[in-house]
PDB file of N, CA, C and O in Angstrom:
ATOM      1  N   MET V   1      74.782  83.508 110.558  1.00 50.00           N
ATOM      2  CA  MET V   1      74.265  84.881 110.753  1.00 50.00           C
ATOM      3  C   MET V   1      75.357  85.857 111.295  1.00 50.00           C
ATOM      4  O   MET V   1      75.376  87.031 110.936  1.00 50.00           O
ATOM      5  N   LEU V   2      76.372  85.361 111.988  1.00 52.00           N
ATOM      6  CA  LEU V   2      77.508  86.153 112.529  1.00 52.00           C
ATOM      7  C   LEU V   2      78.213  86.807 111.244  1.00 52.00           C
ATOM      8  O   LEU V   2      78.473  87.933 111.289  1.00 52.00           O
ATOM      9  N   LYS V   3      78.361  86.048 110.142  1.00 57.00           N
ATOM     10  CA  LYS V   3      79.092  86.484 109.060  1.00 57.00           C
ATOM     11  C   LYS V   3      78.415  87.658 108.357  1.00 57.00           C
ATOM     12  O   LYS V   3      78.937  88.615 107.966  1.00 57.00           O
ATOM     13  N   GLU V   4      77.008  87.602 108.340  1.00 56.00           N
ATOM     14  CA  GLU V   4      76.242  88.711 107.717  1.00 56.00           C
ATOM     15  C   GLU V   4      76.383  89.941 108.567  1.00 56.00           C
ATOM     16  O   GLU V   4      76.450  91.090 108.041  1.00 56.00           O
ATOM     17  N   ILE V   5      76.456  89.811 109.933  1.00 48.00           N
ATOM     18  CA  ILE V   5      76.583  90.957 110.752  1.00 48.00           C
ATOM     19  C   ILE V   5      78.004  91.564 110.598  1.00 48.00           C
ATOM     20  O   ILE V   5      78.072  92.802 110.372  1.00 48.00           O
ATOM     21  N   VAL V   6      79.002  90.783 110.309  1.00 48.00           N
ATOM     22  CA  VAL V   6      80.403  91.213 110.257  1.00 48.00           C
ATOM     23  C   VAL V   6      80.459  92.073 108.878  1.00 48.00           C
ATOM     24  O   VAL V   6      81.119  93.058 108.813  1.00 48.00           O
ATOM     25  N   LYS V   7      79.846  91.636 107.867  1.00 51.00           N
ATOM     26  CA  LYS V   7      79.726  92.206 106.607  1.00 51.00           C
ATOM     27  C   LYS V   7      79.201  93.548 106.621  1.00 51.00           C
ATOM     28  O   LYS V   7      79.630  94.510 106.136  1.00 51.00           O
ATOM     29  N   LEU V   8      78.114  93.651 107.492  1.00 48.00           N
ATOM     30  CA  LEU V   8      77.402  95.027 107.727  1.00 48.00           C
ATOM     31  C   LEU V   8      78.305  96.012 108.432  1.00 48.00           C
ATOM     32  O   LEU V   8      78.181  97.199 108.204  1.00 48.00           O
ATOM     33  N   ILE V   9      79.076  95.485 109.343  1.00 48.00           N
ATOM     34  CA  ILE V   9      79.918  96.414 110.231  1.00 48.00           C
ATOM     35  C   ILE V   9      81.132  96.831 109.635  1.00 48.00           C
ATOM     36  O   ILE V   9      81.842  97.836 110.106  1.00 48.00           O
ATOM     37  N   LYS V  10      81.585  96.238 108.556  1.00 52.00           N
ATOM     38  CA  LYS V  10      82.951  96.614 107.961  1.00 52.00           C
ATOM     39  C   LYS V  10      83.061  98.117 107.798  1.00 52.00           C
ATOM     40  O   LYS V  10      82.071  98.750 107.269  1.00 52.00           O
ATOM     41  N   PRO V  11      84.114  98.744 108.208  1.00 60.00           N
ATOM     42  CA  PRO V  11      84.257 100.110 107.919  1.00 60.00           C
ATOM     43  C   PRO V  11      84.308 100.460 106.525  1.00 60.00           C
ATOM     44  O   PRO V  11      84.751  99.599 105.655  1.00 60.00           O
ATOM     45  N   GLU V  12      84.060 101.730 106.213  1.00 66.00           N
ATOM     46  CA  GLU V  12      84.030 102.252 104.728  1.00 66.00           C
ATOM     47  C   GLU V  12      85.533 102.254 104.326  1.00 66.00           C
ATOM     48  O   GLU V  12      86.430 102.326 105.172  1.00 66.00           O
ATOM     49  N   LYS V  13      85.773 102.116 103.083  1.00 72.00           N
ATOM     50  CA  LYS V  13      87.170 102.128 102.500  1.00 72.00           C
ATOM     51  C   LYS V  13      87.689 103.545 102.695  1.00 72.00           C
ATOM     52  O   LYS V  13      87.077 104.495 102.591  1.00 72.00           O
ATOM     53  N   LYS V  14      89.026 103.574 103.129  1.00 79.00           N
ATOM     54  CA  LYS V  14      89.701 104.836 103.341  1.00 79.00           C
ATOM     55  C   LYS V  14      90.613 105.174 102.093  1.00 79.00           C
ATOM     56  O   LYS V  14      91.324 104.256 101.579  1.00 79.00           O
ATOM     57  N   LEU V  15      90.743 106.358 101.883  1.00 82.00           N
ATOM     58  CA  LEU V  15      91.663 106.722 100.794  1.00 82.00           C
ATOM     59  C   LEU V  15      93.160 106.549 101.190  1.00 82.00           C
ATOM     60  O   LEU V  15      93.520 106.972 102.271  1.00 82.00           O
ATOM     61  N   GLN V  16      93.938 105.908 100.485  1.00 88.00           N
ATOM     62  CA  GLN V  16      95.224 105.554 100.774  1.00 88.00           C
ATOM     63  C   GLN V  16      96.114 106.560  99.938  1.00 88.00           C
ATOM     64  O   GLN V  16      95.685 107.013  98.876  1.00 88.00           O
ATOM     65  N   LYS V  17      97.269 107.096 100.530  1.00 92.00           N
ATOM     66  CA  LYS V  17      97.990 108.071  99.863  1.00 92.00           C
ATOM     67  C   LYS V  17      99.521 107.707  99.991  1.00 92.00           C
ATOM     68  O   LYS V  17     100.063 107.654 101.073  1.00 92.00           O
ATOM     69  N   ASP V  18     100.146 107.571  98.873  1.00 92.00           N
ATOM     70  CA  ASP V  18     101.579 107.292  98.958  1.00 92.00           C
ATOM     71  C   ASP V  18     102.340 108.510  98.580  1.00 92.00           C
ATOM     72  O   ASP V  18     101.879 109.389  97.784  1.00 92.00           O
ATOM     73  N   VAL V  19     103.336 108.864  99.268  1.00 94.00           N
ATOM     74  CA  VAL V  19     104.155 110.112  99.171  1.00 94.00           C
ATOM     75  C   VAL V  19     105.543 109.817  98.692  1.00 94.00           C
ATOM     76  O   VAL V  19     106.292 108.964  99.221  1.00 94.00           O
ATOM     77  N   PHE V  20     106.094 110.653  97.664  1.00 95.00           N
ATOM     78  CA  PHE V  20     107.532 110.508  97.093  1.00 95.00           C
ATOM     79  C   PHE V  20     107.900 111.928  97.193  1.00 95.00           C
ATOM     80  O   PHE V  20     107.324 112.813  96.838  1.00 95.00           O
ATOM     81  N   ASP V  21     109.283 111.929  97.392  1.00 94.00           N
ATOM     82  CA  ASP V  21     110.072 113.155  97.390  1.00 94.00           C
ATOM     83  C   ASP V  21     110.290 113.575  95.855  1.00 94.00           C
ATOM     84  O   ASP V  21     110.215 112.827  95.059  1.00 94.00           O
ATOM     85  N   TRP V  22     110.641 114.823  95.701  1.00 90.00           N
ATOM     86  CA  TRP V  22     110.815 115.466  94.302  1.00 90.00           C
ATOM     87  C   TRP V  22     111.855 114.648  93.472  1.00 90.00           C
ATOM     88  O   TRP V  22     111.745 114.534  92.307  1.00 90.00           O
ATOM     89  N   TYR V  23     112.920 114.146  94.069  1.00 93.00           N
ATOM     90  CA  TYR V  23     113.948 113.505  93.455  1.00 93.00           C
ATOM     91  C   TYR V  23     113.541 111.885  93.171  1.00 93.00           C
ATOM     92  O   TYR V  23     114.266 111.219  92.472  1.00 93.00           O
ATOM     93  N   GLU V  24     112.518 111.548  93.387  1.00 93.00           N
ATOM     94  CA  GLU V  24     112.004 110.125  93.367  1.00 93.00           C
ATOM     95  C   GLU V  24     110.885 110.119  92.123  1.00 93.00           C
ATOM     96  O   GLU V  24     110.070 109.194  92.136  1.00 93.00           O
ATOM     97  N   LYS V  25     111.029 110.902  91.159  1.00 92.00           N
ATOM     98  CA  LYS V  25     110.006 110.999  90.153  1.00 92.00           C
ATOM     99  C   LYS V  25     109.842 109.771  89.453  1.00 92.00           C
ATOM    100  O   LYS V  25     108.830 109.444  88.972  1.00 92.00           O
ATOM    101  N   GLY V  26     111.040 109.119  89.064  1.00 93.00           N
ATOM    102  CA  GLY V  26     111.060 107.857  88.265  1.00 93.00           C
ATOM    103  C   GLY V  26     110.391 106.725  89.057  1.00 93.00           C
ATOM    104  O   GLY V  26     109.448 105.983  88.384  1.00 93.00           O
ATOM    105  N   ILE V  27     110.550 106.789  90.294  1.00 93.00           N
ATOM    106  CA  ILE V  27     109.910 105.613  91.140  1.00 93.00           C
ATOM    107  C   ILE V  27     108.411 106.015  91.230  1.00 93.00           C
ATOM    108  O   ILE V  27     107.596 104.999  91.136  1.00 93.00           O
ATOM    109  N   TRP V  28     108.042 107.188  91.332  1.00 93.00           N
ATOM    110  CA  TRP V  28     106.634 107.611  91.433  1.00 93.00           C
ATOM    111  C   TRP V  28     105.891 107.268  90.219  1.00 93.00           C
ATOM    112  O   TRP V  28     104.867 106.729  90.221  1.00 93.00           O
ATOM    113  N   MET V  29     106.506 107.561  88.914  1.00 95.00           N
ATOM    114  CA  MET V  29     105.922 107.266  87.884  1.00 95.00           C
ATOM    115  C   MET V  29     105.539 105.750  87.561  1.00 95.00           C
ATOM    116  O   MET V  29     104.552 105.321  87.112  1.00 95.00           O
ATOM    117  N   ALA V  30     106.629 104.855  88.001  1.00 94.00           N
ATOM    118  CA  ALA V  30     106.534 103.384  87.921  1.00 94.00           C
ATOM    119  C   ALA V  30     105.344 102.930  88.821  1.00 94.00           C
ATOM    120  O   ALA V  30     104.716 101.947  88.432  1.00 94.00           O
ATOM    121  N   GLU V  31     105.181 103.523  90.038  1.00 93.00           N
ATOM    122  CA  GLU V  31     104.213 103.217  90.988  1.00 93.00           C
ATOM    123  C   GLU V  31     102.793 103.573  90.506  1.00 93.00           C
ATOM    124  O   GLU V  31     101.846 102.844  90.737  1.00 93.00           O
ATOM    125  N   VAL V  32     102.698 104.760  89.733  1.00 93.00           N
ATOM    126  CA  VAL V  32     101.489 105.065  89.131  1.00 93.00           C
ATOM    127  C   VAL V  32     101.012 104.097  88.010  1.00 93.00           C
ATOM    128  O   VAL V  32      99.854 103.666  88.153  1.00 93.00           O
ATOM    129  N   ILE V  33     101.888 103.627  87.360  1.00 93.00           N
ATOM    130  CA  ILE V  33     101.606 102.529  86.347  1.00 93.00           C
ATOM    131  C   ILE V  33     101.165 101.325  87.059  1.00 93.00           C
ATOM    132  O   ILE V  33     100.316 100.608  86.582  1.00 93.00           O
ATOM    133  N   LYS V  34     101.864 100.868  88.188  1.00 92.00           N
ATOM    134  CA  LYS V  34     101.459  99.593  88.887  1.00 92.00           C
ATOM    135  C   LYS V  34     100.000  99.800  89.513  1.00 92.00           C
ATOM    136  O   LYS V  34      99.356  98.876  89.481  1.00 92.00           O
ATOM    137  N   CYS V  35      99.870 101.038  90.033  1.00 92.00           N
ATOM    138  CA  CYS V  35      98.577 101.242  90.714  1.00 92.00           C
ATOM    139  C   CYS V  35      97.374 101.113  89.613  1.00 92.00           C
ATOM    140  O   CYS V  35      96.388 100.624  89.936  1.00 92.00           O
ATOM    141  N   LYS V  36      97.499 101.690  88.423  1.00 92.00           N
ATOM    142  CA  LYS V  36      96.516 101.742  87.550  1.00 92.00           C
ATOM    143  C   LYS V  36      96.303 100.335  86.962  1.00 92.00           C
ATOM    144  O   LYS V  36      95.148 100.048  86.554  1.00 92.00           O
ATOM    145  N   SER V  37      97.316  99.567  86.892  1.00 93.00           N
ATOM    146  CA  SER V  37      97.061  98.172  86.364  1.00 93.00           C
ATOM    147  C   SER V  37      96.650  97.150  87.393  1.00 93.00           C
ATOM    148  O   SER V  37      96.408  95.985  87.003  1.00 93.00           O
ATOM    149  N   ASN V  38      96.774  97.559  88.628  1.00 90.00           N
ATOM    150  CA  ASN V  38      96.425  96.502  89.701  1.00 90.00           C
ATOM    151  C   ASN V  38      94.853  96.464  89.840  1.00 90.00           C
ATOM    152  O   ASN V  38      94.179  97.445  90.148  1.00 90.00           O
ATOM    153  N   ASN V  39      94.362  95.096  89.697  1.00 89.00           N
ATOM    154  CA  ASN V  39      92.941  95.041  89.978  1.00 89.00           C
ATOM    155  C   ASN V  39      92.487  95.116  91.373  1.00 89.00           C
ATOM    156  O   ASN V  39      91.342  95.189  91.571  1.00 89.00           O
ATOM    157  N   LYS V  40      93.253  94.941  92.246  1.00 86.00           N
ATOM    158  CA  LYS V  40      92.968  95.117  93.714  1.00 86.00           C
ATOM    159  C   LYS V  40      92.942  96.558  94.256  1.00 86.00           C
ATOM    160  O   LYS V  40      92.586  96.853  95.386  1.00 86.00           O
ATOM    161  N   LEU V  41      93.334  97.571  93.403  1.00 86.00           N
ATOM    162  CA  LEU V  41      93.310  98.927  93.803  1.00 86.00           C
ATOM    163  C   LEU V  41      92.350  99.665  92.956  1.00 86.00           C
ATOM    164  O   LEU V  41      92.179  99.422  91.717  1.00 86.00           O
ATOM    165  N   ILE V  42      91.762 100.842  93.343  1.00 85.00           N
ATOM    166  CA  ILE V  42      91.002 101.675  92.743  1.00 85.00           C
ATOM    167  C   ILE V  42      91.790 103.026  92.571  1.00 85.00           C
ATOM    168  O   ILE V  42      91.870 103.731  93.609  1.00 85.00           O
ATOM    169  N   TYR V  43      92.428 103.185  91.410  1.00 89.00           N
ATOM    170  CA  TYR V  43      93.205 104.486  91.302  1.00 89.00           C
ATOM    171  C   TYR V  43      92.279 105.825  91.308  1.00 89.00           C
ATOM    172  O   TYR V  43      91.299 105.767  90.611  1.00 89.00           O
ATOM    173  N   VAL V  44      92.749 106.757  91.996  1.00 89.00           N
ATOM    174  CA  VAL V  44      92.010 107.993  92.019  1.00 89.00           C
ATOM    175  C   VAL V  44      92.720 109.174  91.399  1.00 89.00           C
ATOM    176  O   VAL V  44      92.274 109.766  90.464  1.00 89.00           O
ATOM    177  N   ASP V  45      94.023 109.480  91.776  1.00 91.00           N
ATOM    178  CA  ASP V  45      94.718 110.617  91.291  1.00 91.00           C
ATOM    179  C   ASP V  45      96.272 110.481  91.643  1.00 91.00           C
ATOM    180  O   ASP V  45      96.537 109.831  92.494  1.00 91.00           O
ATOM    181  N   SER V  46      96.971 111.074  90.811  1.00 94.00           N
ATOM    182  CA  SER V  46      98.489 111.298  91.175  1.00 94.00           C
ATOM    183  C   SER V  46      98.807 112.786  90.730  1.00 94.00           C
ATOM    184  O   SER V  46      98.368 113.231  89.674  1.00 94.00           O
ATOM    185  N   TYR V  47      99.560 113.423  91.472  1.00 94.00           N
ATOM    186  CA  TYR V  47      99.914 114.696  91.310  1.00 94.00           C
ATOM    187  C   TYR V  47     101.298 115.268  92.066  1.00 94.00           C
ATOM    188  O   TYR V  47     101.704 114.439  92.947  1.00 94.00           O
ATOM    189  N   PHE V  48     101.686 116.365  91.648  1.00 95.00           N
ATOM    190  CA  PHE V  48     102.751 116.990  92.337  1.00 95.00           C
ATOM    191  C   PHE V  48     102.360 118.220  93.144  1.00 95.00           C
ATOM    192  O   PHE V  48     101.704 119.034  92.543  1.00 95.00           O
ATOM    193  N   CYS V  49     102.789 118.288  94.271  1.00 93.00           N
ATOM    194  CA  CYS V  49     102.350 119.578  95.198  1.00 93.00           C
ATOM    195  C   CYS V  49     103.476 120.411  95.229  1.00 93.00           C
ATOM    196  O   CYS V  49     104.690 119.978  95.800  1.00 93.00           O
ATOM    197  N   GLU V  50     103.398 121.638  94.823  1.00 93.00           N
ATOM    198  CA  GLU V  50     104.466 122.684  94.649  1.00 93.00           C
ATOM    199  C   GLU V  50     104.835 123.080  96.247  1.00 93.00           C
ATOM    200  O   GLU V  50     105.872 123.532  96.405  1.00 93.00           O
ATOM    201  N   GLU V  51     103.765 123.099  97.167  1.00 93.00           N
ATOM    202  CA  GLU V  51     103.964 123.556  98.338  1.00 93.00           C
ATOM    203  C   GLU V  51     104.935 122.734  99.207  1.00 93.00           C
ATOM    204  O   GLU V  51     105.807 123.257 100.053  1.00 93.00           O
ATOM    205  N   THR V  52     104.853 121.434  99.003  1.00 92.00           N
ATOM    206  CA  THR V  52     105.589 120.636  99.714  1.00 92.00           C
ATOM    207  C   THR V  52     106.725 119.907  98.883  1.00 92.00           C
ATOM    208  O   THR V  52     107.644 119.199  99.516  1.00 92.00           O
ATOM    209  N   ASP V  53     106.786 120.151  97.511  1.00 93.00           N
ATOM    210  CA  ASP V  53     107.755 119.550  96.639  1.00 93.00           C
ATOM    211  C   ASP V  53     107.730 118.019  96.797  1.00 93.00           C
ATOM    212  O   ASP V  53     108.678 117.366  96.807  1.00 93.00           O
ATOM    213  N   LYS V  54     106.501 117.529  96.700  1.00 95.00           N
ATOM    214  CA  LYS V  54     106.378 115.931  96.877  1.00 95.00           C
ATOM    215  C   LYS V  54     105.356 115.528  95.820  1.00 95.00           C
ATOM    216  O   LYS V  54     104.520 116.235  95.478  1.00 95.00           O
ATOM    217  N   PHE V  55     105.486 114.228  95.356  1.00 96.00           N
ATOM    218  CA  PHE V  55     104.573 113.629  94.518  1.00 96.00           C
ATOM    219  C   PHE V  55     103.495 112.711  95.287  1.00 96.00           C
ATOM    220  O   PHE V  55     104.035 112.125  96.353  1.00 96.00           O
ATOM    221  N   TYR V  56     102.424 112.624  94.878  1.00 96.00           N
ATOM    222  CA  TYR V  56     101.344 111.900  95.613  1.00 96.00           C
ATOM    223  C   TYR V  56     100.573 110.964  94.561  1.00 96.00           C
ATOM    224  O   TYR V  56     100.369 111.366  93.454  1.00 96.00           O
ATOM    225  N   ILE V  57     100.241 109.703  95.188  1.00 94.00           N
ATOM    226  CA  ILE V  57      99.277 108.777  94.398  1.00 94.00           C
ATOM    227  C   ILE V  57      98.153 108.585  95.448  1.00 94.00           C
ATOM    228  O   ILE V  57      98.413 108.253  96.628  1.00 94.00           O
ATOM    229  N   GLU V  58      97.009 108.726  94.975  1.00 91.00           N
ATOM    230  CA  GLU V  58      95.786 108.417  95.886  1.00 91.00           C
ATOM    231  C   GLU V  58      95.024 107.216  95.234  1.00 91.00           C
ATOM    232  O   GLU V  58      94.858 107.281  94.128  1.00 91.00           O
ATOM    233  N   TYR V  59      94.581 106.289  96.121  1.00 89.00           N
ATOM    234  CA  TYR V  59      93.783 105.153  95.758  1.00 89.00           C
ATOM    235  C   TYR V  59      93.104 104.521  96.736  1.00 89.00           C
ATOM    236  O   TYR V  59      93.261 104.861  97.923  1.00 89.00           O
ATOM    237  N   TYR V  60      92.179 103.672  96.455  1.00 84.00           N
ATOM    238  CA  TYR V  60      91.422 102.986  97.394  1.00 84.00           C
ATOM    239  C   TYR V  60      91.676 101.329  97.223  1.00 84.00           C
ATOM    240  O   TYR V  60      92.059 101.013  96.135  1.00 84.00           O
ATOM    241  N   ILE V  61      91.722 100.629  98.248  1.00 83.00           N
ATOM    242  CA  ILE V  61      91.961  99.207  98.199  1.00 83.00           C
ATOM    243  C   ILE V  61      90.511  98.588  98.147  1.00 83.00           C
ATOM    244  O   ILE V  61      89.618  98.891  98.923  1.00 83.00           O
ATOM    245  N   LYS V  62      90.488  97.705  97.017  1.00 79.00           N
ATOM    246  CA  LYS V  62      88.995  97.002  97.024  1.00 79.00           C
ATOM    247  C   LYS V  62      88.683  96.072  98.046  1.00 79.00           C
ATOM    248  O   LYS V  62      89.634  95.610  98.678  1.00 79.00           O
TER     249      LYS V  62
END
């Protein structure tokens, strides 16, 4: 019964965000490919923010 209660109390999955500087574009691209092919992650988005000059990857952990 305790296990059932713990399953109900688990917090919701939080959005994870990895940040890369503008000069790390190659590393960022490799990480996007890894994230998309990883079965333990739910890929959401990857983009470049011009305001901060940084690359982002957003995903959820299953």
